[in-house]
Amino acid sequence: MPHEIHSPFPSPERAVYGFALYVGTYSLMVLYLLWALLPDEWLRYIGFTYFPQKYWAIAVPLYILVAIAFAIVAYVGSTLLLVPAPSSIHTLTDEHTLMATPAERCQGDHDDRTIPPIRDLPISVVNKRIFGI
């Protein structure tokens, strides 16, 4: 049995699934719009005898939009609560910090054929290099 390679490129199976989802989505959208916009008498004449109140045609999409907005606000809020303040020393160093020595800060001190060790730089050195201050 050959090794199956998973690829993001289109395949015939994915095309069939995509077409089915496309047709299904648009069919559901047309049914929703017919239910939301046609009067109840017309729906009964077509043969739909049981359907929800028209209130839900507006309420469900609004509930979904409010839930999405709440999720975004909650995500941003939880992120802000977990991140230390910009003035906190924990944004600069922690217990795993390996500060570079002045000799390691110079670019020409290592052999060009090797990768220099990874070290943290003090914020003053970074500001001096980037902004010249």
PDB file of C-alpha atoms in Angstrom, residues 2 6 10 15 19 28 36-37 40 43 46 57 72 91 105 117 127 129 133:
ATOM      1  CA  PRO A   2       1.610   3.296  -1.065  1.00  0.00           C
ATOM      2  CA  HIS A   6      -1.900  14.763   2.444  1.00  0.00           C
ATOM      3  CA  PRO A  10      -7.836  20.338  -4.741  1.00  0.00           C
ATOM      4  CA  ALA A  15     -14.460  19.237  -5.151  1.00  0.00           C
ATOM      5  CA  PHE A  19     -19.960  21.646  -4.301  1.00  0.00           C
ATOM      6  CA  LEU A  28     -30.665  26.822   3.400  1.00  0.00           C
ATOM      7  CA  ALA A  36     -38.501  35.266   6.947  1.00  0.00           C
ATOM      8  CA  LEU A  37     -39.994  37.352   4.130  1.00  0.00           C
ATOM      9  CA  ASP A  40     -47.677  33.034   6.777  1.00  0.00           C
ATOM     10  CA  LEU A  43     -46.206  29.497   3.432  1.00  0.00           C
ATOM     11  CA  ILE A  46     -47.031  26.149  -0.357  1.00  0.00           C
ATOM     12  CA  ALA A  57     -35.860  35.329  11.990  1.00  0.00           C
ATOM     13  CA  ILE A  72     -14.046  39.046  20.861  1.00  0.00           C
ATOM     14  CA  THR A  91       8.460  42.178  30.232  1.00  0.00           C
ATOM     15  CA  ARG A 105      27.204  41.810  21.576  1.00  0.00           C
ATOM     16  CA  PRO A 117      24.808  31.485  20.874  1.00  0.00           C
ATOM     17  CA  ASN A 127      17.349  51.081  21.636  1.00  0.00           C
ATOM     18  CA  ARG A 129      21.070  49.951  17.786  1.00  0.00           C
ATOM     19  CA  ILE A 133      19.658  56.680  21.642  1.00  0.00           C
TER      20      ILE A 133
END
